[in-house]
Every structure is written in structure tokens, then in C-alpha cells.
């Protein structure tokens, strides 16, 4: 990496750290559990958020921040479920940062659970703390069964690792056990969930984890 | 974007432009056709390169540069086919740049066709010319049928747009026609190929395009 890049990166990450701290303090003060949902394009992030809203919206208040480079499709999909949602476009940047989230965070002081859907890739979001309490990383078996091994950094910091579309594993010749083993080796503390959202597999396990998380703050 | 980021970006892109020009001059001088293969993780980039090598290696000399954040799996897969290959790890960067390619380009002066497989995502590689002659962007229907619409920048600059894994479209509820229409609207000049590499669909059309490209340089 060139010198100018190193210097710029240092400044950007210092600023990000400060704003992430402010976001976190705001969320904790208001008892909001924020979850940074990361994963490649098409891994199922938006559908997971949509299905979770439908399962829980009668019992708790949910908000969502939807990050994307340029589009607003994910925001529109989620907003249709009648919850408070905000789109965040990053322009050419490949990740959300604490500064962008800071612009909208105050609108979410009254929710119990806040999903922050990051921009779709497994590389850029790693270094950018947004002020969230938990990190969820979602991959699909269609990305190839070496996808976990190839991106250790993002999995290392995850609280939950979701391996989605397991029903398609045979069709794409992916070995789900290998993906789970890679995830366990990289991050032995993470909760690993085998999922297929369209078939309903693993969704109950995900809700169970969410319920524990919500209870842990005294709900 | 913050001021420091804009300044750093300007310097980085200027340097990249200069080195891309040098790479391009080297490749043209030696009659090498270089193809920058871009696409998300799991879209099928490595498999496309592998199958193309098997189809053409008896007739032409092929080389490959395999970009990845940290892993060397793609390099190992391609090198097994007995061609000249070089891995390029980007560390934390989410794209190849002309500088990285510049380090290894001189090893490929004797090949006819050089594949440069970029890092797997649809955002970061856009701005970084590597000195290639053609850009191929590959997506899979499993990424969702809104994937083209969501990433117009990368499709705008493509010479070939490959929509892969079409045999899985029904299973993942993806509308291939919609993807093709989005691609045509964003980039009316690109050659669009519907493909399923594991089923053999579209591969002959890809080889036909490659043959034209090789003939155009007087082979």
C-alpha cells in the first residue's frame, strides 16, 4: 500500500472509531439492540430482515437502515412491511461507515431492534465499526464452499454466521460441512446457523438467538 | 466523502492510470489480449477460466493472473491446468490495481491470451483500469435478479456480460429475462451471454466471442 493510502486510512479509521462510539452510546442509552448484517450480494440479507420483521413486529418495535451503493430496492422491500426504515447510499464506497449511520441514527431511538444492512460484499465492511452491538455475517452455498476460508477477516468478528440456501448445496456441488468447519476454525465463538430461508430451514434457530439477545437487555 | 479521501483517491487514480497505460503498452507490444474478469464471489469466474483453458490450450498459449484478498485457492485451481499463472493477493483491498498487475506483467509477454481474475465483488474494481483490452463481468442468477440494476457502473464498462447459473433460476426464483433487459438498458453495446457452466449452456457462445477477439489481432 502506498504512503498516502496508509495516512488517509489512518485518519478515516480514527474518525470512524469516534463516530461509532457516539452511535453506540446513543443506542445503549435508548436500549436499542443494533445488528450489523453483512454478506455478499444475494446472500439473503434483505430477505432475512423481511422475514424477521414479519415474525416479530407484533411484539417488538423494529427499525432498519439499508445500505447500498446506489439503489433503493432493499429499502423499498423492507419499508413495505410497515416499519421505520432509512436508505443509505454510499455512492462508490463499498461499505457503510459510522459517519453515514450517524446521520440517521437519531430517528431510531424508539425501536427495540435495529437492523443495519451493510453493502453487499465480504471485504470492505470489516474495518468499519458502525456502533452496533452484534455482527451477523451471511453467506450462501451458491458462492462456493470455499467462500468462508477465502474471507477469514469478516468471519472472525461475527457473532452469528449464517450459511444460507443449504437446500441448493447439491445443485451447486457445495459441501456445507466444509463451510461450517471453516467457520468454526476461524471463529470458534460464533453461533453458526445452517439456513434456507425459502424452505424455512434454520429460521427458528435464528429467532431463538434473537430472543436471547433481546432478553439479555431485560425485555 | 471527506476531503482527505477525495485527495487520496485523486492521487491513487492518477498513479493507477499511468501504470495501466504502461501495462497496456507492454501487452500490445507483445500481441497479448488481456481480459479483466470481474464479478461477485461465486459467480463462476475461476470455473470459466478453467474451462476456457481446457478448450483452447492446445491451440493458443494462455496465461492467468488470479487476484484475491488473502487466499490462493483460485490460483491453485488454475495452475493445475498446466498454464503459466500468478497469484496476486490484495491484503485488505477489494480490487486489483494496475500497480499490482505491473509487478507480474512481464512474465506474460509470450502468451496469446491473458486472463486477469479480479477480486470478487461488483463495486471496487470499477475505477481501476489494469491495462486490459476487454472487460468481462459475470453474475449468477443466485445473486438475485436485481443484481444488474443495483450495480450499473460495473456493467456500463463491460464488453461481455455473462449471466451464469441460469439452470438454477427457477430454484432461486430469479427472472433471467429481467436481468438481460437491465443489462441491455445499462449497456446496449455489450455482448450478453446466458450461461450455465455446469450444464454447458452458453459456453460455445463465449468461445465464439473469444475466437473473434483473437482473430481481430490477426491470429
Coordinates of C-alpha atoms in Angstrom, one line a residue:
Chain A
X1 CA 0.0 0.0 0.0
X2 CA 1.3 3.5 -0.8
X3 CA 2.1 6.0 1.9
X4 CA -0.7 8.3 1.0
X5 CA -3.2 5.5 1.3
X6 CA -1.9 4.5 4.7
X7 CA -2.1 8.0 6.0
X8 CA -5.6 8.5 4.6
X9 CA -6.7 5.2 6.0
X10 CA -5.4 6.1 9.4
X11 CA -7.4 9.3 9.5
X12 CA -10.6 7.7 8.2
X13 CA -10.5 4.9 10.7
X14 CA -9.8 7.3 13.6
X15 CA -12.8 9.4 12.6
X16 CA -14.9 6.2 12.2
X17 CA -14.0 5.0 15.6
X18 CA -15.1 8.2 17.3
X19 CA -18.4 8.3 15.5
X20 CA -19.0 4.6 16.1
X21 CA -18.6 5.3 19.8
X22 CA -21.1 8.1 19.6
X23 CA -23.6 5.8 17.8
X24 CA -23.1 3.1 20.3
X25 CA -23.6 5.4 23.3
X26 CA -26.9 6.7 21.7
X27 CA -28.2 3.2 21.1
X28 CA -27.3 2.0 24.6
X29 CA -28.8 5.0 26.2
X30 CA -32.1 4.2 24.4
X31 CA -32.0 0.4 24.9
X32 CA -31.7 -0.3 21.2
X33 CA -30.1 -3.6 20.1
X34 CA -28.4 -2.9 16.7
X35 CA -27.3 -5.7 14.4
X36 CA -24.9 -5.1 11.5
X37 CA -25.9 -7.5 8.8
X38 CA -23.1 -8.3 6.4
X39 CA -22.7 -10.6 3.5
X40 CA -22.2 -10.8 -0.3
X41 CA -24.8 -9.7 -2.8
X42 CA -27.6 -12.2 -3.0
X43 CA -26.7 -14.0 0.2
X44 CA -30.2 -13.3 1.6
X45 CA -29.6 -10.3 3.9
X46 CA -32.8 -8.4 2.9
X47 CA -35.0 -11.5 3.0
X48 CA -33.7 -12.4 6.4
X49 CA -34.6 -8.9 7.7
X50 CA -38.1 -9.0 6.0
X51 CA -38.9 -12.4 7.4
X52 CA -37.7 -11.4 10.9
X53 CA -39.9 -8.3 10.8
X54 CA -43.0 -10.4 9.9
X55 CA -42.2 -12.8 12.7
X56 CA -41.6 -10.3 15.4
X57 CA -43.3 -7.0 14.5
X58 CA -46.4 -7.6 16.7
X59 CA -44.3 -8.0 19.8
X60 CA -41.4 -5.6 19.4
X61 CA -40.6 -2.4 17.5
X62 CA -38.1 -2.9 14.7
X63 CA -36.2 -0.4 12.6
X64 CA -33.9 -0.8 9.6
X65 CA -31.1 1.1 7.9
X66 CA -30.5 -0.3 4.4
X67 CA -27.1 0.4 2.9
X68 CA -26.5 0.1 -0.8
X69 CA -24.1 1.7 -3.4
X70 CA -26.8 3.4 -5.5
X71 CA -30.1 1.5 -5.4
X72 CA -33.0 1.8 -3.1
X73 CA -34.6 -1.6 -3.8
X74 CA -33.7 -3.1 -0.4
X75 CA -35.1 -0.1 1.4
X76 CA -38.3 -0.3 -0.6
X77 CA -38.7 -4.1 0.1
X78 CA -38.2 -3.6 3.9
X79 CA -40.3 -0.4 4.2
X80 CA -43.3 -2.2 2.7
X81 CA -43.5 -4.2 6.0
X82 CA -44.6 -1.0 7.7
X83 CA -41.6 -0.4 9.9
X84 CA -39.4 2.6 10.2
X85 CA -36.6 2.4 7.6
X86 CA -34.0 4.6 6.1
X87 CA -31.9 4.0 2.9
X88 CA -28.2 4.9 2.9
X89 CA -26.5 5.2 -0.4
X90 CA -22.7 5.0 -0.3
X91 CA -22.0 6.3 -3.8
X92 CA -18.9 4.5 -4.9
X93 CA -18.0 3.2 -1.4
X94 CA -18.3 -0.5 -0.8
X95 CA -19.2 -0.3 2.9
X96 CA -21.3 1.7 5.4
X97 CA -19.3 3.8 7.9
X98 CA -20.2 5.2 11.3
X99 CA -20.5 8.7 9.7
X100 CA -23.3 7.7 7.3
X101 CA -25.1 5.8 10.1
X102 CA -24.7 8.8 12.4
X103 CA -26.7 10.9 10.0
X104 CA -29.9 8.8 10.6
X105 CA -29.3 7.1 14.0
X106 CA -31.4 9.6 16.0
X107 CA -34.5 8.5 14.2
X108 CA -34.2 5.1 15.7
X109 CA -34.1 6.0 19.4
X110 CA -37.6 4.4 20.0
X111 CA -37.0 1.0 18.5
X112 CA -36.1 -2.2 20.3
X113 CA -34.2 -3.8 17.5
X114 CA -32.3 -2.0 14.7
X115 CA -31.1 -3.9 11.6
X116 CA -28.3 -2.2 9.7
X117 CA -27.9 -4.0 6.3
X118 CA -24.4 -3.3 5.0
X119 CA -23.3 -3.1 1.4
X120 CA -23.1 -6.5 -0.3
X121 CA -19.5 -7.8 -0.2
X122 CA -17.3 -9.7 2.2
X123 CA -14.3 -7.4 2.2
X124 CA -14.8 -3.7 2.8
X125 CA -17.2 -3.7 5.8
X126 CA -14.7 -5.4 8.0
X127 CA -12.8 -2.4 9.4
X128 CA -15.8 -0.2 9.9
X129 CA -17.5 -0.4 13.3
X130 CA -20.9 1.3 13.0
X131 CA -21.7 1.3 16.7
X132 CA -23.7 -2.0 16.5
X133 CA -24.0 -4.5 19.4
X134 CA -23.8 -7.6 17.1
X135 CA -22.4 -8.6 13.8
X136 CA -24.1 -11.2 11.6
X137 CA -22.4 -12.5 8.5
X138 CA -24.4 -14.3 5.9
X139 CA -23.1 -16.4 3.1
X140 CA -24.9 -18.6 0.5
X141 CA -23.7 -22.0 -0.6
X142 CA -24.0 -20.7 -4.1
X143 CA -21.0 -18.5 -3.5
X144 CA -18.8 -21.7 -3.5
X145 CA -17.9 -23.8 -0.4
X146 CA -14.5 -22.0 -0.2
X147 CA -16.1 -18.6 0.5
X148 CA -15.6 -18.8 4.3
X149 CA -12.0 -19.8 4.0
X150 CA -11.3 -17.1 1.5
X151 CA -12.6 -14.2 3.7
X152 CA -11.4 -15.0 7.3
X153 CA -11.4 -11.4 8.5
X154 CA -15.1 -10.8 8.2
X155 CA -16.0 -14.1 9.9
X156 CA -13.5 -13.6 12.7
X157 CA -15.6 -10.7 14.1
X158 CA -19.0 -12.2 13.6
X159 CA -21.4 -13.1 16.5
X160 CA -23.6 -15.2 14.1
X161 CA -22.5 -16.9 10.9
X162 CA -25.4 -17.9 8.7
X163 CA -24.9 -20.4 5.8
X164 CA -27.9 -19.8 3.6
X165 CA -29.5 -21.6 0.7
X166 CA -28.4 -25.1 2.0
X167 CA -31.2 -26.7 0.0
X168 CA -29.3 -25.7 -3.1
X169 CA -26.0 -27.3 -1.9
X170 CA -26.3 -30.4 -4.1
X171 CA -27.2 -28.5 -7.2
X172 CA -24.1 -26.2 -6.9
X173 CA -21.9 -29.1 -5.6
X174 CA -21.1 -27.2 -2.4
X175 CA -20.1 -29.1 0.8
X176 CA -21.9 -27.4 3.7
X177 CA -20.0 -29.3 6.3
X178 CA -16.7 -27.9 5.0
X179 CA -18.1 -24.4 5.2
X180 CA -19.2 -25.0 8.8
X181 CA -15.8 -26.4 9.7
X182 CA -14.0 -23.4 8.2
X183 CA -16.3 -21.1 10.1
X184 CA -15.7 -23.0 13.4
X185 CA -12.0 -22.9 12.9
X186 CA -11.8 -19.2 12.1
X187 CA -14.3 -18.2 14.8
X188 CA -15.0 -20.9 17.5
X189 CA -17.2 -18.5 19.5
X190 CA -19.7 -17.6 16.8
X191 CA -23.1 -19.2 16.6
X192 CA -23.3 -21.0 13.2
X193 CA -26.7 -21.5 11.6
X194 CA -27.4 -23.6 8.6
X195 CA -30.3 -21.9 6.8
X196 CA -32.5 -22.0 3.8
X197 CA -34.9 -19.0 4.1
X198 CA -37.1 -20.1 1.1
X199 CA -37.5 -23.5 2.6
X200 CA -37.8 -22.3 6.2
X201 CA -34.7 -24.2 7.4
X202 CA -32.8 -22.6 10.3
X203 CA -35.1 -19.6 10.7
X204 CA -36.5 -20.8 14.1
X205 CA -32.9 -21.1 15.3
X206 CA -32.2 -17.5 14.2
X207 CA -35.3 -16.3 16.1
X208 CA -34.2 -18.2 19.1
X209 CA -30.9 -16.4 19.1
X210 CA -32.6 -13.0 18.6
X211 CA -35.0 -13.7 21.5
X212 CA -32.0 -14.4 23.8
X213 CA -30.3 -11.2 22.6
X214 CA -33.5 -9.2 23.4
X215 CA -34.0 -10.9 26.7
X216 CA -30.4 -10.1 27.7
X217 CA -31.2 -6.4 27.7
X218 CA -34.1 -7.1 30.1
X219 CA -37.1 -7.4 27.8
Chain B
X1 CA -16.8 11.8 1.1
X2 CA -14.3 13.6 3.3
X3 CA -11.7 15.9 1.8
X4 CA -8.8 13.7 2.7
X5 CA -10.5 10.8 1.0
X6 CA -11.1 12.8 -2.2
X7 CA -7.4 13.9 -2.3
X8 CA -6.1 10.4 -1.7
X9 CA -8.4 9.0 -4.3
X10 CA -7.3 11.5 -6.8
X11 CA -3.6 10.6 -6.3
X12 CA -4.3 6.9 -6.3
X13 CA -6.3 7.0 -9.5
X14 CA -3.7 9.2 -11.3
X15 CA -1.0 6.7 -10.4
X16 CA -3.2 3.8 -11.5
X17 CA -3.9 5.5 -14.8
X18 CA -0.2 5.9 -15.6
X19 CA 0.6 2.3 -14.7
X20 CA -2.4 0.9 -16.6
X21 CA -1.0 2.7 -19.7
X22 CA 2.4 1.1 -19.2
X23 CA 0.7 -2.3 -18.8
X24 CA -1.4 -1.8 -21.9
X25 CA 1.7 -0.7 -24.0
X26 CA 3.6 -3.8 -22.9
X27 CA 0.7 -6.1 -23.7
X28 CA 0.1 -4.5 -27.1
X29 CA 3.7 -4.6 -28.0
X30 CA 3.7 -8.4 -27.4
X31 CA 0.4 -9.0 -29.0
X32 CA -1.2 -10.2 -25.8
X33 CA -5.0 -10.0 -25.5
X34 CA -5.8 -9.4 -21.8
X35 CA -9.2 -9.8 -20.3
X36 CA -10.2 -8.4 -16.9
X37 CA -12.7 -10.9 -15.5
X38 CA -14.9 -9.3 -12.9
X39 CA -17.9 -10.5 -10.8
X40 CA -19.0 -11.2 -7.3
X41 CA -17.7 -14.1 -5.2
X42 CA -19.1 -17.4 -6.5
X43 CA -20.3 -16.0 -9.8
X44 CA -18.2 -18.6 -11.7
X45 CA -15.1 -16.6 -12.8
X46 CA -12.5 -19.2 -11.9
X47 CA -14.5 -22.0 -13.5
X48 CA -15.0 -20.0 -16.7
X49 CA -11.2 -19.5 -16.9
X50 CA -10.5 -23.2 -16.2
X51 CA -13.0 -24.4 -18.8
X52 CA -11.6 -22.0 -21.4
X53 CA -8.1 -23.2 -20.8
X54 CA -9.2 -26.8 -21.3
X55 CA -11.0 -25.8 -24.5
X56 CA -8.2 -23.7 -26.1
X57 CA -4.8 -24.7 -24.6
X58 CA -3.8 -27.0 -27.4
X59 CA -4.2 -24.2 -29.9
X60 CA -3.1 -21.0 -28.1
X61 CA -0.9 -20.1 -25.2
X62 CA -2.9 -18.9 -22.2
X63 CA -1.8 -17.1 -19.0
X64 CA -3.7 -16.1 -15.9
X65 CA -3.3 -13.7 -13.0
X66 CA -5.5 -14.5 -10.1
X67 CA -6.5 -11.8 -7.7
X68 CA -7.8 -12.5 -4.2
X69 CA -7.8 -10.8 -0.8
X70 CA -5.8 -13.4 1.0
X71 CA -6.3 -16.9 -0.4
X72 CA -4.5 -18.7 -3.2
X73 CA -7.2 -21.3 -4.0
X74 CA -8.2 -19.8 -7.3
X75 CA -4.5 -19.7 -8.4
X76 CA -4.1 -23.3 -7.4
X77 CA -7.2 -24.3 -9.3
X78 CA -6.0 -22.6 -12.5
X79 CA -2.3 -23.5 -12.2
X80 CA -3.3 -27.2 -12.2
X81 CA -4.2 -26.9 -15.8
X82 CA -0.5 -26.6 -16.7
X83 CA -0.6 -22.9 -17.8
X84 CA 1.5 -20.0 -16.6
X85 CA -0.3 -18.4 -13.7
X86 CA 0.5 -15.9 -10.9
X87 CA -1.5 -15.2 -7.7
X88 CA -1.9 -11.6 -6.6
X89 CA -3.1 -11.0 -3.0
X90 CA -4.5 -7.6 -2.3
X91 CA -4.4 -7.8 1.5
X92 CA -7.4 -5.8 2.6
X93 CA -8.0 -4.1 -0.7
X94 CA -11.2 -5.2 -2.6
X95 CA -9.8 -4.8 -6.1
X96 CA -6.7 -5.4 -8.2
X97 CA -4.9 -2.2 -9.4
X98 CA -2.5 -1.5 -12.3
X99 CA 0.4 -1.4 -9.8
X100 CA -0.1 -4.9 -8.6
X101 CA -0.5 -6.2 -12.1
X102 CA 2.6 -4.3 -13.2
X103 CA 4.7 -6.4 -10.8
X104 CA 4.0 -9.6 -12.7
X105 CA 3.0 -8.5 -16.2
X106 CA 6.5 -9.0 -17.7
X107 CA 6.1 -12.8 -17.2
X108 CA 3.3 -12.9 -19.7
X109 CA 4.9 -11.4 -22.8
X110 CA 4.8 -14.7 -24.5
X111 CA 1.1 -15.6 -24.2
X112 CA -1.7 -15.1 -26.6
X113 CA -4.5 -14.6 -24.1
X114 CA -4.1 -13.4 -20.5
X115 CA -7.0 -13.7 -18.0
X116 CA -6.8 -11.3 -15.1
X117 CA -9.4 -12.5 -12.5
X118 CA -10.3 -9.6 -10.3
X119 CA -11.3 -9.7 -6.6
X120 CA -14.8 -10.9 -6.1
X121 CA -17.3 -8.1 -5.8
X122 CA -19.2 -5.7 -8.1
X123 CA -18.1 -2.4 -6.6
X124 CA -14.4 -1.7 -6.1
X125 CA -12.9 -2.9 -9.4
X126 CA -14.9 -0.4 -11.4
X127 CA -12.4 2.6 -11.3
X128 CA -9.2 0.6 -11.7
X129 CA -8.1 0.1 -15.3
X130 CA -5.5 -2.7 -15.3
X131 CA -4.3 -2.2 -18.8
X132 CA -6.6 -4.9 -20.2
X133 CA -8.2 -4.9 -23.7
X134 CA -11.6 -6.3 -22.6
X135 CA -13.7 -6.4 -19.5
X136 CA -16.0 -9.3 -18.8
X137 CA -18.5 -9.0 -15.9
X138 CA -20.0 -12.2 -14.7
X139 CA -23.1 -12.5 -12.4
X140 CA -25.0 -15.5 -11.2
X141 CA -28.8 -15.7 -11.0
X142 CA -28.3 -16.8 -7.4
X143 CA -27.3 -13.3 -6.6
X144 CA -30.8 -12.1 -7.1
X145 CA -32.4 -10.8 -10.3
X146 CA -31.9 -7.2 -9.2
X147 CA -28.1 -7.6 -9.1
X148 CA -27.5 -5.9 -12.5
X149 CA -29.8 -3.0 -11.8
X150 CA -28.1 -2.4 -8.4
X151 CA -24.6 -2.2 -9.9
X152 CA -24.9 -0.1 -13.1
X153 CA -21.3 1.2 -13.0
X154 CA -19.5 -2.1 -13.5
X155 CA -21.9 -3.2 -16.2
X156 CA -21.6 0.1 -18.1
X157 CA -17.9 -0.6 -18.9
X158 CA -18.3 -4.3 -19.8
X159 CA -17.6 -5.7 -23.2
X160 CA -19.2 -9.0 -22.3
X161 CA -21.9 -9.6 -19.6
X162 CA -22.3 -13.2 -18.6
X163 CA -25.4 -14.3 -16.6
X164 CA -24.4 -17.6 -15.1
X165 CA -26.2 -20.5 -13.4
X166 CA -29.3 -19.9 -15.5
X167 CA -30.3 -23.5 -14.8
X168 CA -30.9 -22.6 -11.2
X169 CA -33.1 -19.6 -12.0
X170 CA -36.3 -21.4 -11.1
X171 CA -35.0 -22.7 -7.8
X172 CA -34.0 -19.3 -6.7
X173 CA -37.0 -17.5 -8.2
X174 CA -34.9 -15.3 -10.5
X175 CA -36.1 -13.8 -13.7
X176 CA -33.3 -14.1 -16.2
X177 CA -35.1 -12.0 -18.8
X178 CA -35.3 -9.1 -16.4
X179 CA -31.5 -9.4 -15.8
X180 CA -30.9 -9.4 -19.5
X181 CA -33.2 -6.4 -20.0
X182 CA -31.4 -4.5 -17.2
X183 CA -28.0 -5.3 -18.8
X184 CA -29.2 -4.2 -22.3
X185 CA -30.6 -0.9 -20.9
X186 CA -27.4 -0.1 -19.0
X187 CA -25.0 -1.2 -21.7
X188 CA -26.6 -1.6 -25.2
X189 CA -23.2 -2.4 -26.8
X190 CA -22.2 -5.3 -24.6
X191 CA -22.5 -8.9 -25.7
X192 CA -24.8 -10.6 -23.2
X193 CA -24.4 -14.4 -22.7
X194 CA -26.9 -16.6 -20.8
X195 CA -24.7 -19.3 -19.3
X196 CA -24.7 -22.3 -17.1
X197 CA -21.2 -23.6 -16.9
X198 CA -22.0 -26.8 -15.1
X199 CA -24.7 -27.6 -17.7
X200 CA -22.6 -26.4 -20.7
X201 CA -25.1 -23.7 -21.6
X202 CA -23.7 -20.6 -23.3
X203 CA -20.1 -21.8 -23.2
X204 CA -19.9 -22.2 -27.0
X205 CA -21.1 -18.7 -27.4
X206 CA -18.4 -17.5 -25.1
X207 CA -15.7 -19.4 -27.1
X208 CA -17.1 -17.9 -30.3
X209 CA -16.6 -14.4 -28.9
X210 CA -13.1 -15.3 -27.8
X211 CA -12.3 -16.6 -31.2
X212 CA -13.4 -13.3 -32.8
X213 CA -11.3 -11.4 -30.4
X214 CA -8.2 -13.5 -31.1
X215 CA -8.8 -13.2 -34.8
X216 CA -9.1 -9.5 -34.6
X217 CA -5.5 -9.3 -33.6
X218 CA -4.5 -11.3 -36.7
X219 CA -4.3 -14.8 -35.4

